[in-house]
mmCIF file of C-alpha atoms in Angstrom:
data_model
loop_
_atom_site.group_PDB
_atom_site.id
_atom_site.type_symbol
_atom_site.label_atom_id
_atom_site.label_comp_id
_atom_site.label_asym_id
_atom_site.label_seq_id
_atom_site.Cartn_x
_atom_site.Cartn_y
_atom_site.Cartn_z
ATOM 1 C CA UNK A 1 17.794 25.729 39.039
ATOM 2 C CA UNK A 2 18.931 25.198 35.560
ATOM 3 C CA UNK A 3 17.502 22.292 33.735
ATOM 4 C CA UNK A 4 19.968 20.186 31.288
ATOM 5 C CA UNK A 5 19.115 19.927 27.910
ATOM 6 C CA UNK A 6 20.629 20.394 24.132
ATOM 7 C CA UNK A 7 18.710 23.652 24.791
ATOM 8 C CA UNK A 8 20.268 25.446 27.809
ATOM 9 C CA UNK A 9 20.657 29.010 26.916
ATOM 10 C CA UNK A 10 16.300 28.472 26.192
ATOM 11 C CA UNK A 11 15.385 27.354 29.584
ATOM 12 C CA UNK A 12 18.135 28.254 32.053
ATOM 13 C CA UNK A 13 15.332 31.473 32.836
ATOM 14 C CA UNK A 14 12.096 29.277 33.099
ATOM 15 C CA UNK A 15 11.579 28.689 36.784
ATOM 16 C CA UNK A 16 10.727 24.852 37.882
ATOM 17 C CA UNK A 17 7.667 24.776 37.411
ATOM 18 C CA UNK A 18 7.978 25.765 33.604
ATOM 19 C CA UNK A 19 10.612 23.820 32.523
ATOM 20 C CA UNK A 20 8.163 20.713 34.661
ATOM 21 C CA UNK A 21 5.478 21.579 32.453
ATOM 22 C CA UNK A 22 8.153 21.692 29.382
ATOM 23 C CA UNK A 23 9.245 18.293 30.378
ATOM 24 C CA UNK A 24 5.566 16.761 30.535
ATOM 25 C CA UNK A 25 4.859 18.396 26.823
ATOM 26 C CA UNK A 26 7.790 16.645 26.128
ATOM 27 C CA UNK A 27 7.309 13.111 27.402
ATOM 28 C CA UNK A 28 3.665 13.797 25.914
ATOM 29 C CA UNK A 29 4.407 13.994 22.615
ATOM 30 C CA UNK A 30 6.499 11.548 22.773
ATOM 31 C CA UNK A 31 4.207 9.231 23.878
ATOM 32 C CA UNK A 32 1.374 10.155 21.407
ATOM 33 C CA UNK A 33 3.838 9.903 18.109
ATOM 34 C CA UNK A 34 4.118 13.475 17.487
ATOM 35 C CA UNK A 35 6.439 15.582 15.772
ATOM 36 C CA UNK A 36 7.452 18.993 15.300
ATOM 37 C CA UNK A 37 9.451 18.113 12.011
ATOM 38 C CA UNK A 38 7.533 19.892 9.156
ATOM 39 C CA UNK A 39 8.318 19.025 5.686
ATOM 40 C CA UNK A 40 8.223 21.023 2.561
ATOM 41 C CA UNK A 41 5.228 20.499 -0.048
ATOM 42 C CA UNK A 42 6.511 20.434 -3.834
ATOM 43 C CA UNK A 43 6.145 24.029 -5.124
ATOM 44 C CA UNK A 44 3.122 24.242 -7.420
ATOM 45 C CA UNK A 45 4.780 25.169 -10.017
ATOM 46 C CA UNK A 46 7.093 21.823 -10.484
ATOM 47 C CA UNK A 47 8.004 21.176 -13.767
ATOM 48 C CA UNK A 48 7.955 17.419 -12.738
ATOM 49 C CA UNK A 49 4.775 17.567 -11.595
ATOM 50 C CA UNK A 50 1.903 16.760 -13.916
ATOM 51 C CA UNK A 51 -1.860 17.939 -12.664
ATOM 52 C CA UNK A 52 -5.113 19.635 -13.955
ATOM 53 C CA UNK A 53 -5.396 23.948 -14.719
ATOM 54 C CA UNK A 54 -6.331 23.929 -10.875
ATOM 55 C CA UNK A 55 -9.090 22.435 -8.513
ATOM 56 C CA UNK A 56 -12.396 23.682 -10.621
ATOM 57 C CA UNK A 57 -10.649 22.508 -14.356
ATOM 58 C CA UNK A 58 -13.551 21.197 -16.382
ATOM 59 C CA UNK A 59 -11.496 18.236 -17.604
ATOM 60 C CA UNK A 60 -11.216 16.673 -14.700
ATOM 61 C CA UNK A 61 -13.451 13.317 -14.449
ATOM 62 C CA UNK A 62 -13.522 14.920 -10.694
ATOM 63 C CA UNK A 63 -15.765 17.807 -11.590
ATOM 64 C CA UNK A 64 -18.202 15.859 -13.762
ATOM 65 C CA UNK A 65 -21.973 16.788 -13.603
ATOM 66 C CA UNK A 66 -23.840 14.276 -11.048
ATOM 67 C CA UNK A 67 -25.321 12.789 -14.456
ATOM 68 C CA UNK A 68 -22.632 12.530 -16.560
ATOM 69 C CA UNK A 69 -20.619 10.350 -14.172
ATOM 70 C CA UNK A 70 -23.992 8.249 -13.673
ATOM 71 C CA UNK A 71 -24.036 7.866 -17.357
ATOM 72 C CA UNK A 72 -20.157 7.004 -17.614
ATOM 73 C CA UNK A 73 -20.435 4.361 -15.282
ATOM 74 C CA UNK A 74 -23.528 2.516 -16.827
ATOM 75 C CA UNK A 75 -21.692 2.512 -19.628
ATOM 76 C CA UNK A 76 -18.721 0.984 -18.107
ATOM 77 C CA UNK A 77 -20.307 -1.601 -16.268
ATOM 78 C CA UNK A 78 -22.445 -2.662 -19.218
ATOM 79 C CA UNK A 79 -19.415 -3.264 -21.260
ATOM 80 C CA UNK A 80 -17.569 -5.139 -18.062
ATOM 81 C CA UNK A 81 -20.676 -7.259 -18.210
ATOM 82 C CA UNK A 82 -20.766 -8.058 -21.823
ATOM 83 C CA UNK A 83 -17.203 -9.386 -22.463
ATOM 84 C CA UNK A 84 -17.307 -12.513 -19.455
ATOM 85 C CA UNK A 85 -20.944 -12.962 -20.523
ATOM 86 C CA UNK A 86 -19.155 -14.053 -23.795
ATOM 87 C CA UNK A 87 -16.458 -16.290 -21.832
ATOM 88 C CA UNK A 88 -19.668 -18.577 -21.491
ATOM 89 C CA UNK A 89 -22.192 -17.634 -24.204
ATOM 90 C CA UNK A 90 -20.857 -20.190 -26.297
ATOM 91 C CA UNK A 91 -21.013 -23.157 -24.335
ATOM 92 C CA UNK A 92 -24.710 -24.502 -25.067
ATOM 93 C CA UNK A 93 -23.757 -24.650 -28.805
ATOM 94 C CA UNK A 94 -20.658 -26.582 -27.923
ATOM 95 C CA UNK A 95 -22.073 -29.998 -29.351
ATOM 96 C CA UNK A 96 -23.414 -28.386 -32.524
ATOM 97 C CA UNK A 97 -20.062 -26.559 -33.170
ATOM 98 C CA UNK A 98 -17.925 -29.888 -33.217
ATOM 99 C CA UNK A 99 -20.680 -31.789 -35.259
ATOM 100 C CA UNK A 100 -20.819 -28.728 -38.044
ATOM 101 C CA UNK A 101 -16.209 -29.077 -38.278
ATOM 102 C CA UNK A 102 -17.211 -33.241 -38.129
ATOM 103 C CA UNK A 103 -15.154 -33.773 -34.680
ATOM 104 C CA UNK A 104 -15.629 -35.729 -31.601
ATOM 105 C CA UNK A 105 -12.628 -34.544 -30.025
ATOM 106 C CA UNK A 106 -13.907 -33.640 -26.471
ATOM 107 C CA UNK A 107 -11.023 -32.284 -25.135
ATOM 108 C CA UNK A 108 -10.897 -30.152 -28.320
ATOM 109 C CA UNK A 109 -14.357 -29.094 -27.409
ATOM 110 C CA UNK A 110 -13.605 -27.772 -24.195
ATOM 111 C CA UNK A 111 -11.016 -26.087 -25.208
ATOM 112 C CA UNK A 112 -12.895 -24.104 -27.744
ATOM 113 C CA UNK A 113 -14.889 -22.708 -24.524
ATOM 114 C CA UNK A 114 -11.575 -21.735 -22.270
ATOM 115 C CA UNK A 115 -9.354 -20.878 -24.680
ATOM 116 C CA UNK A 116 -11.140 -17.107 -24.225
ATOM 117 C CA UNK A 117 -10.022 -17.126 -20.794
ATOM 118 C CA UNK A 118 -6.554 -17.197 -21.601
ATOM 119 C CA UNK A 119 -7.150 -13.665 -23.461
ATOM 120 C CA UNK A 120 -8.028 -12.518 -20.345
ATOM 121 C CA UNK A 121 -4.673 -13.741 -18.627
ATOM 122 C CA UNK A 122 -2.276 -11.338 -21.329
ATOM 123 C CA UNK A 123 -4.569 -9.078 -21.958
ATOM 124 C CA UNK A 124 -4.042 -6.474 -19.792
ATOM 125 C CA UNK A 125 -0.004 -7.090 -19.595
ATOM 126 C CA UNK A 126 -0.621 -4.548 -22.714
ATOM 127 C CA UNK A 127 -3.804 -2.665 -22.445
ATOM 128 C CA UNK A 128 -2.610 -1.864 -18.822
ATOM 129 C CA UNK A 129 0.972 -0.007 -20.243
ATOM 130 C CA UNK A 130 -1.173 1.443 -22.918
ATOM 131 C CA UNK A 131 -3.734 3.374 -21.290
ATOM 132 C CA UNK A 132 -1.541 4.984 -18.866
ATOM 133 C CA UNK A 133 0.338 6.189 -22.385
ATOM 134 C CA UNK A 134 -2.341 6.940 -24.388
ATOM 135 C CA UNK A 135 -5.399 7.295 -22.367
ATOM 136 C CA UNK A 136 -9.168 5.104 -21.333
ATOM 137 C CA UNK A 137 -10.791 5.847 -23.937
ATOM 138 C CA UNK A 138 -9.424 5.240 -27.046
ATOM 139 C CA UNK A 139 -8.365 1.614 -25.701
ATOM 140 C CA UNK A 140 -11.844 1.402 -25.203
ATOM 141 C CA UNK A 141 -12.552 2.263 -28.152
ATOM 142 C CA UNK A 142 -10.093 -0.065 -30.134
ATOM 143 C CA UNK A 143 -10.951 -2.929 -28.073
ATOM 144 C CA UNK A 144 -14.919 -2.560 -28.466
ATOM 145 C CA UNK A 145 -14.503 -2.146 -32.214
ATOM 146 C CA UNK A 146 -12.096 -5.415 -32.157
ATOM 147 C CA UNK A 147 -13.378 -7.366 -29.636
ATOM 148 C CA UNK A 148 -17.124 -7.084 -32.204
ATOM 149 C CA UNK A 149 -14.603 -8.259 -35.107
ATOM 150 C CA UNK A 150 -13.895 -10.946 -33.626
ATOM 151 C CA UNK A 151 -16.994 -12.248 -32.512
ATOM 152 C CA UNK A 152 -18.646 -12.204 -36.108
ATOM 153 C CA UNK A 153 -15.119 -13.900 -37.058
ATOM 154 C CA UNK A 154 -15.650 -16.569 -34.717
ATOM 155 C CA UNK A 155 -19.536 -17.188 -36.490
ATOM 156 C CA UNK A 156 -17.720 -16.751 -39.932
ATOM 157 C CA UNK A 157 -14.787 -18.796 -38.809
ATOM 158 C CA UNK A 158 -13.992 -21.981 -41.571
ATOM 159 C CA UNK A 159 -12.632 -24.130 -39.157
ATOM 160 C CA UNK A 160 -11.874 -25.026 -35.506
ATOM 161 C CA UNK A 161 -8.473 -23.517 -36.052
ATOM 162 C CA UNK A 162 -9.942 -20.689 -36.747
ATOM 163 C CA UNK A 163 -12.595 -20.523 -34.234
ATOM 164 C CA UNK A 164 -9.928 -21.432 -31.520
ATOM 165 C CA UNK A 165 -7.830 -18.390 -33.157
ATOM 166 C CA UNK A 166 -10.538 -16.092 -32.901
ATOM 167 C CA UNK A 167 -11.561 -16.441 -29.783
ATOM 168 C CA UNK A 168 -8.536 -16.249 -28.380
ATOM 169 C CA UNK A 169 -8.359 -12.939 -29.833
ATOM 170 C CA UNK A 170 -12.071 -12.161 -28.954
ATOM 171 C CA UNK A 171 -10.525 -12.930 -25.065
ATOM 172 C CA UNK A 172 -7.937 -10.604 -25.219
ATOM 173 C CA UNK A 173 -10.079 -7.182 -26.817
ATOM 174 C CA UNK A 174 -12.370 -8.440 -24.524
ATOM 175 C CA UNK A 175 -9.926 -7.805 -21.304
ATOM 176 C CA UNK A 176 -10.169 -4.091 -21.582
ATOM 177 C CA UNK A 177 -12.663 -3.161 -19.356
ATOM 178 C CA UNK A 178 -11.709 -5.671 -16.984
ATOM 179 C CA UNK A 179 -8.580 -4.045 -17.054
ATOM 180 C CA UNK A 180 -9.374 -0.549 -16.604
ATOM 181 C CA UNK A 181 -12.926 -0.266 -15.828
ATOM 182 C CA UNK A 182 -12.170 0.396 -11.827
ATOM 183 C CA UNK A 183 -9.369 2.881 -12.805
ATOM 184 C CA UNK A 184 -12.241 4.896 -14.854
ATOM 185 C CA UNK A 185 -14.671 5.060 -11.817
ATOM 186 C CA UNK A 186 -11.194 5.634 -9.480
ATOM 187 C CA UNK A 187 -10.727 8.603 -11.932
ATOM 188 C CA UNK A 188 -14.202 10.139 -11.504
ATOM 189 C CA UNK A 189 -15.530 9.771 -8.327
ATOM 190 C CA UNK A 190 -14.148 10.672 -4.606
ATOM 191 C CA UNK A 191 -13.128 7.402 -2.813
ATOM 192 C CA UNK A 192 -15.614 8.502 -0.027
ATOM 193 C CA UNK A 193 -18.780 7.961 -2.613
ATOM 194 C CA UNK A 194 -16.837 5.224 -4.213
ATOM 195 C CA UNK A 195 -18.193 2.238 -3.249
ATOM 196 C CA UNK A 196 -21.654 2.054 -4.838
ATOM 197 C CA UNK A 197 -19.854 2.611 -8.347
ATOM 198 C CA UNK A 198 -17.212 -0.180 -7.743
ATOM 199 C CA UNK A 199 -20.394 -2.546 -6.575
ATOM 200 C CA UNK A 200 -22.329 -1.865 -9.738
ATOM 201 C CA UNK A 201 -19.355 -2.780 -11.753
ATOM 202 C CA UNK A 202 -18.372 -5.421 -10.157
ATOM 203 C CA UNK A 203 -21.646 -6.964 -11.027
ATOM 204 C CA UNK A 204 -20.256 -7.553 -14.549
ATOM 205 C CA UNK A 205 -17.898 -10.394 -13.910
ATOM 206 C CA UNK A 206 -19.398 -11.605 -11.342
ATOM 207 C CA UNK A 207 -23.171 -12.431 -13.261
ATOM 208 C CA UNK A 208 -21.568 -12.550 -16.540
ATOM 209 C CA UNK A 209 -20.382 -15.857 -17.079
ATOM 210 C CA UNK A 210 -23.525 -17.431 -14.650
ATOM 211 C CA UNK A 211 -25.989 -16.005 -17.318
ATOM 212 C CA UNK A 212 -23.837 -16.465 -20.472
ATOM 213 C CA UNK A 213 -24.959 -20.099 -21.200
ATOM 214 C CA UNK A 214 -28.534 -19.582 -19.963
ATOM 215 C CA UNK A 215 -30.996 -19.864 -23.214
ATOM 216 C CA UNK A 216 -33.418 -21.578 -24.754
ATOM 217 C CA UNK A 217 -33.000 -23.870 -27.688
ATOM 218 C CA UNK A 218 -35.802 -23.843 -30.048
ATOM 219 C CA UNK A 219 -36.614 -27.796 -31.947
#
């Protein structure tokens, strides 16, 4: 008995039974999704491909000490929670702020308070582009260093202009680790241990703004 198939001259000597059990293999992995197709894996040595001096390369955020990465992501989860605790911070002093610049403008007011927000909003439609070019951490850097400028601008600040100008500014240094704080921990630690580093961080925006405008005001 020969059994018809694209592959005659490979089974026209299998008796019955074997080209049966051929047939059931067949229908089998058919039926499961499998496939025999195997593709090729880019040659290590790639020009196009860009990786780390092998698995065990110091460099690599991947092979960090235990406490090192620990360290690296205290860090980046205290700045994450610094920059929207000072989307709110401001708020309380509100009323003093618009009677020091002699306004009553209310809408004015409020403004002064969101206009940080919209920092966030372009923010990282350039810090984004520029740390894939240049790196984390010296846009960290730069936008710790600016996003402190800005701040003592905003006390300094000679007028609501000003103050409106500056914060806006403030907003956008202040975007940074929003931006790229969960590509940091992405970069360091296995997504199978991930999750308790991305909680910890998230933390930051999520308390930030609730305990900005909690103080005390002293008469």
């Amino acid at each position: 008995m020969m059994h018809k198939n694209t592959n005659d001259e490979l089974t026209q000597d299998l008796s019955p039974t074997q080209v049966a059990e051929e047939d059931l293999k067949r229908q089998r992995d058919l039926e499961e999704g499998s496939t025999s197709v195997e593709f090729d894996e880019p040659a290590d040595n790639d020009p196009n491909i860009v990786n780390w001096d092998g698995p065990d390369d110091p460099a690599n955020p991947q092979n960090w000490s235990m406490k090192k990465k620990t360290v690296t992501v205290i860090i980046v989860s205290s700045v994450t929670f610094v920059t929207p605790l000072a989307s709110s911070i401001f708020a309380p002093s509100i009323e003093q702020v618009m009677t020091e610049f002699n306004s009553t403008n209310t809408q004015l007011a409020s403004f002064i308070v969101s206009v940080y927000l919209i920092g966030y909003c372009f923010g990282p439609l350039v810090i984004a582009p520029l740390s894939e070019m240049y790196g984390r951490l010296p846009l960290y850097h730069v936008c710790n260093v600016l996003f402190v400028i800005f701040n003592v601008a905003c006390a300094l600040a000679p007028n609501l202009g000003g103050l409106i100008a500056f914060r806006l500014l403030a907003g956008l240094a202040g975007s940074c680790p929003l931006t790229i704080g969960a590509g940091s921990l992405a970069d360091m630690i296995s997504k199978e241990k991930r999750g308790a580093a991305m909680s910890s961080w998230a933390l930051g925006p999520l308390f930030g703004p609730v305990i900005g405008p909690v103080g005390y005001q002293k008469n």
